[in-house]
Amino acid sequence: MGFGSFIVNSIIVIVFIVGMVFTIKFFFANKKEQSISTVLITSGLSLTVSSFGNTWTNINRLFATIILSGSPNDAIEINSAFSQTQWVQLIVGIVLMVAGGYLLYFAKNKLFILNINAYYDKRIESNNKDIGLSTFEFKEREIDLVRNYKNGITANTIKEVVEIIEEKTRSFRLESKDFKRGYTGIAPIPFVMLTGTYLQREKINEYFEFDRIQTEEFYKLKNRKKYPALQIDKSLNEINANAEEFVIAVSLTKRITQEQMKQFKNAEKVELYLKNPKDNAIRHKTQLFEYAQKIGEIIEEISASTSCKKVHLLISSQSSLALEIGKRIDNQRMAEITCYFFDIKQDSNYPWGIIMNGENKGEFIER
């Protein structure tokens, strides 16, 4: 065996060993796309390198002839068939490497989308064209609460819902930790906010909302920065600092009225609202984050500067805002927060809620 052949064979062996190590690693990490892409790249690289095997041998022979004969012309004549590259093998190898690289790129940039459904089953997988994603570009992980919700809301129902949300959200966190994340959901606001509490300090890269009023399609929140400011009905200096219970009403889609809040008659009320509330008011990610941050800061300031022991949180908005607020809820710096469900058919428009923090987190509250 010539020195050139030795080099080629050594490279092939090294490529094969490294490729198999990464293939096995990805396989046991349940990363099937990365495992397949590694096999393709390894196979393609091995074929590509070995397709030059005869050429390397001839180059070795050429230099040996020059050294021994001292005549370049004689060497050229002896190696008249110098280039014997296996072109079919080379092309197949390149195609495999390109295919493997393409698959690896999408595997590394795959978007894991958390979808919370309670009212009915609405998945992005069957509506992916709305948001311009191919089914190869994302994986959808659903928290399916439709059956629980249809069975009626009781203490037992909520206990089961809380367990499902915690388990499914923690699983989503682990599975998607090395990837980009997305969120969508059509579910009661307390369910969504509770989910957010299990995603603290976790970044959500993309938000998808379902426009059920106009287009009946999903849309993605953009990165634009022009949007209306979130208003507050009174400064925090004007509130009753001795109050032990506060209602914080957040109105983006519809303005929450005083009549709807009558069941909280003994609580101090603070309203956060848009001057022109409307369905799908949130269209931009910066808008979402700013609103959620402002609401979180107000809850924290009320908790710290008053005698507040309980916060009753009422939200008229898209579910993405509830999720982001949930991510900001704190056990130490905030009073006990209960997020409520709105039902216009009930005498008490907020008949039930779920505690979001503290030692009673997940507890069902019925009013």
C-alpha positions as a Markdown table, in Angstrom:
| # | Residue | x | y | z |
|---|---|---|---|---|
| 1 | Met | 0.0 | 0.0 | 0.0 |
| 2 | Gly | 1.3 | 3.4 | -1.0 |
| 3 | Phe | 1.6 | 6.3 | 1.4 |
| 4 | Gly | -1.2 | 8.1 | -0.4 |
| 5 | Ser | -3.6 | 5.2 | 0.0 |
| 6 | Phe | -2.7 | 5.0 | 3.6 |
| 7 | Ile | -3.6 | 8.6 | 4.1 |
| 8 | Val | -7.0 | 8.1 | 2.3 |
| 9 | Asn | -7.8 | 5.0 | 4.2 |
| 10 | Ser | -6.9 | 6.7 | 7.5 |
| 11 | Ile | -9.1 | 9.7 | 6.8 |
| 12 | Ile | -12.0 | 7.3 | 5.9 |
| 13 | Val | -11.6 | 5.4 | 9.1 |
| 14 | Ile | -11.4 | 8.6 | 11.2 |
| 15 | Val | -14.5 | 10.0 | 9.5 |
| 16 | Phe | -16.4 | 6.8 | 10.0 |
| 17 | Ile | -15.5 | 6.6 | 13.7 |
| 18 | Val | -16.3 | 10.2 | 14.5 |
| 19 | Gly | -19.6 | 10.0 | 12.5 |
| 20 | Met | -20.7 | 6.8 | 14.4 |
| 21 | Val | -19.9 | 8.4 | 17.8 |
| 22 | Phe | -22.1 | 11.4 | 17.0 |
| 23 | Thr | -24.8 | 9.2 | 15.4 |
| 24 | Ile | -25.0 | 7.0 | 18.6 |
| 25 | Lys | -25.0 | 10.2 | 20.8 |
| 26 | Phe | -27.9 | 11.8 | 18.9 |
| 27 | Phe | -29.8 | 8.5 | 18.8 |
| 28 | Phe | -29.7 | 7.9 | 22.5 |
| 29 | Ala | -30.6 | 11.6 | 23.1 |
| 30 | Asn | -33.7 | 11.0 | 21.0 |
| 31 | Lys | -32.6 | 13.4 | 18.3 |
| 32 | Lys | -33.5 | 11.3 | 15.3 |
| 33 | Glu | -33.0 | 14.0 | 12.7 |
| 34 | Gln | -29.5 | 14.8 | 13.9 |
| 35 | Ser | -28.7 | 11.1 | 13.9 |
| 36 | Ile | -29.9 | 10.6 | 10.3 |
| 37 | Ser | -28.1 | 13.7 | 9.1 |
| 38 | Thr | -24.8 | 12.5 | 10.7 |
| 39 | Val | -25.1 | 9.2 | 8.9 |
| 40 | Leu | -25.7 | 11.0 | 5.6 |
| 41 | Ile | -22.8 | 13.4 | 6.1 |
| 42 | Thr | -20.4 | 10.6 | 7.3 |
| 43 | Ser | -21.4 | 8.4 | 4.3 |
| 44 | Gly | -21.1 | 11.3 | 1.8 |
| 45 | Leu | -17.7 | 12.4 | 3.2 |
| 46 | Ser | -16.3 | 8.8 | 3.1 |
| 47 | Leu | -17.5 | 8.3 | -0.5 |
| 48 | Thr | -16.0 | 11.7 | -1.5 |
| 49 | Val | -12.6 | 11.0 | 0.0 |
| 50 | Ser | -12.4 | 7.5 | -1.3 |
| 51 | Ser | -13.3 | 8.6 | -4.8 |
| 52 | Phe | -9.9 | 10.2 | -5.0 |
| 53 | Gly | -8.1 | 7.0 | -3.9 |
| 54 | Asn | -6.6 | 6.2 | -7.2 |
| 55 | Thr | -5.5 | 9.8 | -7.7 |
| 56 | Trp | -3.7 | 9.8 | -4.4 |
| 57 | Thr | -2.0 | 6.5 | -5.3 |
| 58 | Asn | -0.9 | 8.0 | -8.7 |
| 59 | Ile | 0.4 | 11.2 | -7.0 |
| 60 | Asn | 2.4 | 9.0 | -4.7 |
| 61 | Arg | 3.7 | 7.0 | -7.7 |
| 62 | Leu | 4.5 | 10.3 | -9.6 |
| 63 | Phe | 6.6 | 11.7 | -6.8 |
| 64 | Ala | 8.4 | 8.4 | -6.3 |
| 65 | Thr | 9.2 | 8.2 | -10.0 |
| 66 | Ile | 10.5 | 11.8 | -10.1 |
| 67 | Ile | 12.8 | 11.1 | -7.1 |
| 68 | Leu | 14.1 | 7.9 | -8.5 |
| 69 | Ser | 14.5 | 8.8 | -12.2 |
| 70 | Gly | 15.2 | 12.5 | -11.8 |
| 71 | Ser | 13.2 | 13.1 | -15.0 |
| 72 | Pro | 9.8 | 14.8 | -14.8 |
| 73 | Asn | 9.0 | 13.9 | -18.4 |
| 74 | Asp | 9.6 | 10.2 | -17.7 |
| 75 | Ala | 7.4 | 10.4 | -14.7 |
| 76 | Ile | 4.6 | 12.0 | -16.7 |
| 77 | Glu | 4.8 | 9.4 | -19.4 |
| 78 | Ile | 4.7 | 6.6 | -16.8 |
| 79 | Asn | 1.6 | 8.2 | -15.1 |
| 80 | Ser | -0.2 | 9.0 | -18.4 |
| 81 | Ala | -3.4 | 7.7 | -16.7 |
| 82 | Phe | -2.8 | 10.0 | -13.7 |
| 83 | Ser | -6.4 | 11.2 | -13.0 |
| 84 | Gln | -8.7 | 8.3 | -12.3 |
| 85 | Thr | -11.2 | 9.9 | -10.0 |
| 86 | Gln | -14.5 | 8.0 | -9.6 |
| 87 | Trp | -16.8 | 10.7 | -10.7 |
| 88 | Val | -20.1 | 8.8 | -9.9 |
| 89 | Gln | -18.9 | 8.0 | -6.4 |
| 90 | Leu | -17.8 | 11.6 | -6.0 |
| 91 | Ile | -21.1 | 13.1 | -7.1 |
| 92 | Val | -23.1 | 10.7 | -4.8 |
| 93 | Gly | -20.9 | 11.6 | -1.9 |
| 94 | Ile | -21.4 | 15.3 | -2.4 |
| 95 | Val | -25.2 | 14.8 | -2.8 |
| 96 | Leu | -25.3 | 12.9 | 0.5 |
| 97 | Met | -23.2 | 15.5 | 2.3 |
| 98 | Val | -25.5 | 18.3 | 1.0 |
| 99 | Ala | -28.6 | 16.4 | 2.1 |
| 100 | Gly | -27.2 | 15.7 | 5.5 |
| 101 | Gly | -26.2 | 19.3 | 6.0 |
| 102 | Tyr | -29.7 | 20.5 | 4.9 |
| 103 | Leu | -31.3 | 18.1 | 7.4 |
| 104 | Leu | -28.9 | 19.1 | 10.2 |
| 105 | Tyr | -29.6 | 22.8 | 9.6 |
| 106 | Phe | -33.4 | 22.3 | 10.0 |
| 107 | Ala | -32.9 | 19.9 | 12.9 |
| 108 | Lys | -30.9 | 22.5 | 14.8 |
| 109 | Asn | -33.3 | 25.3 | 13.9 |
| 110 | Lys | -36.5 | 23.3 | 14.5 |
| 111 | Leu | -39.2 | 25.2 | 16.4 |
| 112 | Phe | -40.9 | 23.4 | 19.3 |
| 113 | Ile | -44.4 | 24.8 | 19.7 |
| 114 | Leu | -46.4 | 24.4 | 22.9 |
| 115 | Asn | -50.1 | 24.4 | 22.2 |
| 116 | Ile | -52.7 | 24.6 | 25.0 |
| 117 | Asn | -56.2 | 23.5 | 23.9 |
| 118 | Ala | -59.3 | 23.4 | 26.1 |
| 119 | Tyr | -62.3 | 24.7 | 24.2 |
| 120 | Tyr | -61.7 | 22.5 | 21.1 |
| 121 | Asp | -58.8 | 20.9 | 19.3 |
| 122 | Lys | -57.0 | 23.5 | 17.2 |
| 123 | Arg | -53.6 | 22.5 | 16.1 |
| 124 | Ile | -51.0 | 24.4 | 14.1 |
| 125 | Glu | -50.0 | 21.1 | 12.4 |
| 126 | Ser | -53.1 | 21.2 | 10.3 |
| 127 | Asn | -52.9 | 25.0 | 9.7 |
| 128 | Asn | -49.2 | 25.5 | 9.2 |
| 129 | Lys | -49.6 | 27.3 | 5.9 |
| 130 | Asp | -51.2 | 30.2 | 7.9 |
| 131 | Ile | -47.8 | 31.0 | 9.4 |
| 132 | Gly | -45.6 | 30.0 | 6.5 |
| 133 | Leu | -44.0 | 26.9 | 8.2 |
| 134 | Ser | -43.5 | 23.5 | 6.6 |
| 135 | Thr | -44.3 | 20.6 | 8.8 |
| 136 | Phe | -40.6 | 19.7 | 8.7 |
| 137 | Glu | -39.7 | 23.0 | 10.4 |
| 138 | Phe | -41.5 | 22.5 | 13.7 |
| 139 | Lys | -42.8 | 20.1 | 16.3 |
| 140 | Glu | -46.0 | 20.7 | 18.1 |
| 141 | Arg | -46.5 | 19.6 | 21.7 |
| 142 | Glu | -50.1 | 19.8 | 22.9 |
| 143 | Ile | -51.5 | 20.2 | 26.4 |
| 144 | Asp | -54.9 | 18.7 | 25.7 |
| 145 | Leu | -57.5 | 19.8 | 28.3 |
| 146 | Val | -60.6 | 19.6 | 26.1 |
| 147 | Arg | -62.0 | 16.6 | 27.9 |
| 148 | Asn | -61.3 | 18.0 | 31.3 |
| 149 | Tyr | -63.0 | 21.3 | 30.5 |
| 150 | Lys | -66.0 | 19.7 | 28.9 |
| 151 | Asn | -66.6 | 17.6 | 32.0 |
| 152 | Gly | -67.2 | 20.8 | 34.0 |
| 153 | Ile | -65.1 | 22.9 | 36.3 |
| 154 | Thr | -64.9 | 21.5 | 39.9 |
| 155 | Ala | -62.1 | 21.2 | 42.5 |
| 156 | Asn | -61.3 | 17.7 | 41.2 |
| 157 | Thr | -61.2 | 18.9 | 37.6 |
| 158 | Ile | -58.8 | 21.7 | 38.4 |
| 159 | Lys | -56.6 | 19.3 | 40.4 |
| 160 | Glu | -56.3 | 17.1 | 37.4 |
| 161 | Val | -55.7 | 20.0 | 35.1 |
| 162 | Val | -53.0 | 21.4 | 37.3 |
| 163 | Glu | -51.2 | 18.0 | 37.3 |
| 164 | Ile | -51.4 | 17.7 | 33.5 |
| 165 | Ile | -50.2 | 21.3 | 33.0 |
| 166 | Glu | -47.2 | 20.8 | 35.3 |
| 167 | Glu | -46.2 | 17.5 | 33.8 |
| 168 | Lys | -46.6 | 18.5 | 30.2 |
| 169 | Thr | -44.9 | 21.9 | 30.6 |
| 170 | Arg | -41.9 | 20.4 | 32.4 |
| 171 | Ser | -41.6 | 17.8 | 29.6 |
| 172 | Phe | -41.8 | 20.5 | 27.0 |
| 173 | Arg | -39.0 | 22.5 | 28.8 |
| 174 | Leu | -36.7 | 19.5 | 28.8 |
| 175 | Glu | -37.4 | 18.4 | 25.2 |
| 176 | Ser | -37.0 | 21.9 | 23.7 |
| 177 | Lys | -34.1 | 23.1 | 25.8 |
| 178 | Asp | -31.6 | 23.1 | 22.9 |
| 179 | Phe | -34.1 | 24.5 | 20.3 |
| 180 | Lys | -36.2 | 27.6 | 19.6 |
| 181 | Arg | -39.6 | 27.6 | 21.2 |
| 182 | Gly | -43.1 | 28.8 | 20.2 |
| 183 | Tyr | -46.5 | 29.1 | 21.9 |
| 184 | Thr | -50.1 | 29.1 | 20.9 |
| 185 | Gly | -53.2 | 28.3 | 22.8 |
| 186 | Ile | -57.0 | 28.5 | 23.0 |
| 187 | Ala | -57.9 | 27.8 | 26.6 |
| 188 | Pro | -59.2 | 29.6 | 29.8 |
| 189 | Ile | -56.9 | 32.3 | 30.9 |
| 190 | Pro | -56.1 | 30.7 | 34.3 |
| 191 | Phe | -54.9 | 27.5 | 32.5 |
| 192 | Val | -52.6 | 29.5 | 30.3 |
| 193 | Met | -51.2 | 31.7 | 33.1 |
| 194 | Leu | -50.6 | 28.6 | 35.3 |
| 195 | Thr | -48.6 | 27.1 | 32.4 |
| 196 | Gly | -46.5 | 30.3 | 32.2 |
| 197 | Thr | -45.6 | 29.9 | 35.9 |
| 198 | Tyr | -43.8 | 26.7 | 34.9 |
| 199 | Leu | -41.9 | 28.5 | 32.2 |
| 200 | Gln | -40.1 | 31.1 | 34.3 |
| 201 | Arg | -36.8 | 32.2 | 32.9 |
| 202 | Glu | -37.5 | 30.3 | 29.7 |
| 203 | Lys | -37.5 | 32.1 | 26.4 |
| 204 | Ile | -40.3 | 31.8 | 24.0 |
| 205 | Asn | -39.1 | 32.8 | 20.5 |
| 206 | Glu | -42.3 | 32.9 | 18.6 |
| 207 | Tyr | -46.0 | 33.5 | 19.5 |
| 208 | Phe | -48.9 | 32.4 | 17.3 |
| 209 | Glu | -52.4 | 33.7 | 17.9 |
| 210 | Phe | -55.6 | 32.4 | 16.3 |
| 211 | Asp | -57.8 | 35.1 | 14.8 |
| 212 | Arg | -61.3 | 33.6 | 15.3 |
| 213 | Ile | -63.1 | 36.8 | 14.5 |
| 214 | Gln | -62.0 | 37.8 | 11.1 |
| 215 | Thr | -59.8 | 35.4 | 9.2 |
| 216 | Glu | -60.1 | 32.2 | 11.3 |
| 217 | Glu | -56.4 | 31.7 | 10.8 |
| 218 | Phe | -53.2 | 31.7 | 12.9 |
| 219 | Tyr | -50.9 | 34.7 | 12.7 |
| 220 | Lys | -47.4 | 35.2 | 14.1 |
| 221 | Leu | -46.5 | 38.2 | 16.3 |
| 222 | Lys | -44.1 | 40.4 | 14.5 |
| 223 | Asn | -41.1 | 42.4 | 15.7 |
| 224 | Arg | -42.5 | 45.9 | 15.0 |
| 225 | Lys | -42.5 | 48.5 | 17.7 |
| 226 | Lys | -45.5 | 50.8 | 17.0 |
| 227 | Tyr | -48.4 | 50.0 | 19.2 |
| 228 | Pro | -50.7 | 51.8 | 21.7 |
| 229 | Ala | -49.5 | 52.3 | 25.3 |
| 230 | Leu | -51.1 | 50.4 | 28.2 |
| 231 | Gln | -53.0 | 52.9 | 30.3 |
| 232 | Ile | -53.6 | 52.9 | 34.1 |
| 233 | Asp | -56.7 | 54.5 | 35.6 |
| 234 | Lys | -55.0 | 55.8 | 38.7 |
| 235 | Ser | -51.5 | 56.4 | 40.0 |
| 236 | Leu | -50.3 | 54.0 | 42.7 |
| 237 | Asn | -50.2 | 57.0 | 45.1 |
| 238 | Glu | -54.0 | 57.3 | 44.8 |
| 239 | Ile | -54.8 | 53.8 | 45.9 |
| 240 | Asn | -55.8 | 52.8 | 49.4 |
| 241 | Ala | -52.5 | 51.5 | 50.9 |
| 242 | Asn | -54.4 | 49.8 | 53.8 |
| 243 | Ala | -56.4 | 47.5 | 51.5 |
| 244 | Glu | -55.6 | 43.8 | 51.9 |
| 245 | Glu | -57.2 | 42.8 | 48.7 |
| 246 | Phe | -56.7 | 44.3 | 45.2 |
| 247 | Val | -58.4 | 43.7 | 41.9 |
| 248 | Ile | -56.1 | 44.3 | 38.9 |
| 249 | Ala | -58.3 | 44.4 | 35.7 |
| 250 | Val | -56.4 | 44.1 | 32.4 |
| 251 | Ser | -58.6 | 45.1 | 29.4 |
| 252 | Leu | -57.2 | 44.7 | 25.9 |
| 253 | Thr | -59.9 | 43.0 | 23.9 |
| 254 | Lys | -62.9 | 44.3 | 25.8 |
| 255 | Arg | -63.1 | 46.8 | 28.7 |
| 256 | Ile | -63.9 | 45.1 | 32.0 |
| 257 | Thr | -66.7 | 47.1 | 33.6 |
| 258 | Gln | -67.4 | 48.0 | 37.2 |
| 259 | Glu | -70.6 | 45.9 | 37.0 |
| 260 | Gln | -68.6 | 42.9 | 36.0 |
| 261 | Met | -66.3 | 43.4 | 39.0 |
| 262 | Lys | -69.1 | 43.8 | 41.5 |
| 263 | Gln | -68.4 | 40.5 | 43.3 |
| 264 | Phe | -65.1 | 42.0 | 44.5 |
| 265 | Lys | -66.8 | 44.9 | 46.2 |
| 266 | Asn | -64.4 | 45.0 | 49.2 |
| 267 | Ala | -61.2 | 45.0 | 47.1 |
| 268 | Glu | -59.3 | 48.1 | 45.9 |
| 269 | Lys | -59.4 | 48.2 | 42.1 |
| 270 | Val | -56.7 | 49.1 | 39.6 |
| 271 | Glu | -57.4 | 49.1 | 35.9 |
| 272 | Leu | -54.9 | 48.7 | 33.1 |
| 273 | Tyr | -56.4 | 49.1 | 29.7 |
| 274 | Leu | -56.1 | 50.2 | 26.1 |
| 275 | Lys | -58.0 | 53.3 | 25.0 |
| 276 | Asn | -59.4 | 51.4 | 22.0 |
| 277 | Pro | -59.6 | 47.8 | 23.1 |
| 278 | Lys | -60.2 | 45.2 | 20.3 |
| 279 | Asp | -59.9 | 41.6 | 19.4 |
| 280 | Asn | -56.3 | 40.5 | 18.6 |
| 281 | Ala | -55.0 | 43.8 | 20.0 |
| 282 | Ile | -51.5 | 42.3 | 20.4 |
| 283 | Arg | -49.7 | 42.0 | 17.1 |
| 284 | His | -46.1 | 42.5 | 18.1 |
| 285 | Lys | -43.7 | 40.7 | 20.4 |
| 286 | Thr | -42.3 | 43.9 | 21.8 |
| 287 | Gln | -45.8 | 45.0 | 22.6 |
| 288 | Leu | -46.5 | 41.7 | 24.4 |
| 289 | Phe | -43.4 | 41.8 | 26.5 |
| 290 | Glu | -43.8 | 45.5 | 27.4 |
| 291 | Tyr | -47.5 | 44.9 | 28.6 |
| 292 | Ala | -46.6 | 41.8 | 30.6 |
| 293 | Gln | -43.6 | 43.6 | 32.2 |
| 294 | Lys | -45.7 | 46.6 | 33.2 |
| 295 | Ile | -48.4 | 44.4 | 34.7 |
| 296 | Gly | -45.8 | 42.4 | 36.6 |
| 297 | Glu | -44.2 | 45.5 | 38.0 |
| 298 | Ile | -47.5 | 47.0 | 39.1 |
| 299 | Ile | -48.4 | 43.7 | 41.0 |
| 300 | Glu | -45.0 | 43.7 | 42.6 |
| 301 | Glu | -45.2 | 47.4 | 43.6 |
| 302 | Ile | -48.7 | 47.0 | 45.1 |
| 303 | Ser | -47.5 | 43.9 | 47.0 |
| 304 | Ala | -44.5 | 45.8 | 48.4 |
| 305 | Ser | -46.0 | 49.2 | 49.2 |
| 306 | Thr | -49.4 | 48.3 | 50.6 |
| 307 | Ser | -51.0 | 45.9 | 53.0 |
| 308 | Cys | -52.0 | 43.7 | 50.1 |
| 309 | Lys | -52.4 | 40.0 | 50.9 |
| 310 | Lys | -54.4 | 38.9 | 47.8 |
| 311 | Val | -54.5 | 40.0 | 44.2 |
| 312 | His | -57.5 | 39.1 | 42.1 |
| 313 | Leu | -56.3 | 39.2 | 38.5 |
| 314 | Leu | -58.9 | 39.7 | 35.7 |
| 315 | Ile | -57.7 | 39.6 | 32.1 |
| 316 | Ser | -59.5 | 40.4 | 28.9 |
| 317 | Ser | -56.8 | 39.6 | 26.4 |
| 318 | Gln | -55.2 | 37.0 | 24.1 |
| 319 | Ser | -53.7 | 34.0 | 25.8 |
| 320 | Ser | -50.1 | 35.0 | 25.0 |
| 321 | Leu | -50.3 | 37.9 | 27.5 |
| 322 | Ala | -51.5 | 35.5 | 30.2 |
| 323 | Leu | -48.6 | 33.2 | 29.5 |
| 324 | Glu | -46.0 | 36.0 | 29.7 |
| 325 | Ile | -47.6 | 37.4 | 32.9 |
| 326 | Gly | -47.4 | 33.8 | 34.4 |
| 327 | Lys | -43.7 | 33.7 | 33.6 |
| 328 | Arg | -43.2 | 36.8 | 35.7 |
| 329 | Ile | -45.2 | 35.8 | 38.8 |
| 330 | Asp | -43.0 | 35.5 | 41.9 |
| 331 | Asn | -43.5 | 33.8 | 45.2 |
| 332 | Gln | -41.4 | 36.1 | 47.4 |
| 333 | Arg | -42.0 | 39.5 | 46.0 |
| 334 | Met | -45.7 | 39.3 | 45.2 |
| 335 | Ala | -48.9 | 38.8 | 47.2 |
| 336 | Glu | -51.0 | 35.7 | 46.5 |
| 337 | Ile | -52.4 | 36.0 | 43.0 |
| 338 | Thr | -55.5 | 34.4 | 41.8 |
| 339 | Cys | -56.3 | 34.5 | 38.1 |
| 340 | Tyr | -60.0 | 34.3 | 37.2 |
| 341 | Phe | -62.2 | 32.9 | 34.4 |
| 342 | Phe | -64.8 | 35.2 | 32.8 |
| 343 | Asp | -68.3 | 33.8 | 32.1 |
| 344 | Ile | -70.8 | 36.4 | 31.0 |
| 345 | Lys | -73.7 | 33.9 | 31.6 |
| 346 | Gln | -73.1 | 33.7 | 35.4 |
| 347 | Asp | -74.4 | 36.2 | 37.9 |
| 348 | Ser | -70.9 | 36.4 | 39.2 |
| 349 | Asn | -69.0 | 37.0 | 36.0 |
| 350 | Tyr | -65.8 | 35.6 | 37.5 |
| 351 | Pro | -67.1 | 32.3 | 39.0 |
| 352 | Trp | -63.8 | 30.5 | 39.5 |
| 353 | Gly | -60.0 | 31.0 | 39.5 |
| 354 | Ile | -56.7 | 29.3 | 40.2 |
| 355 | Ile | -54.0 | 30.5 | 42.7 |
| 356 | Met | -50.8 | 31.2 | 40.8 |
| 357 | Asn | -48.1 | 31.4 | 43.5 |
| 358 | Gly | -47.2 | 30.7 | 47.1 |
| 359 | Glu | -47.9 | 27.6 | 49.2 |
| 360 | Asn | -51.5 | 27.4 | 47.8 |
| 361 | Lys | -50.4 | 27.4 | 44.1 |
| 362 | Gly | -52.8 | 25.4 | 41.9 |
| 363 | Glu | -55.7 | 25.6 | 44.4 |
| 364 | Phe | -59.2 | 26.1 | 43.0 |
| 365 | Ile | -61.1 | 29.2 | 44.0 |
| 366 | Glu | -64.9 | 29.3 | 43.6 |
| 367 | Arg | -66.9 | 32.4 | 44.1 |
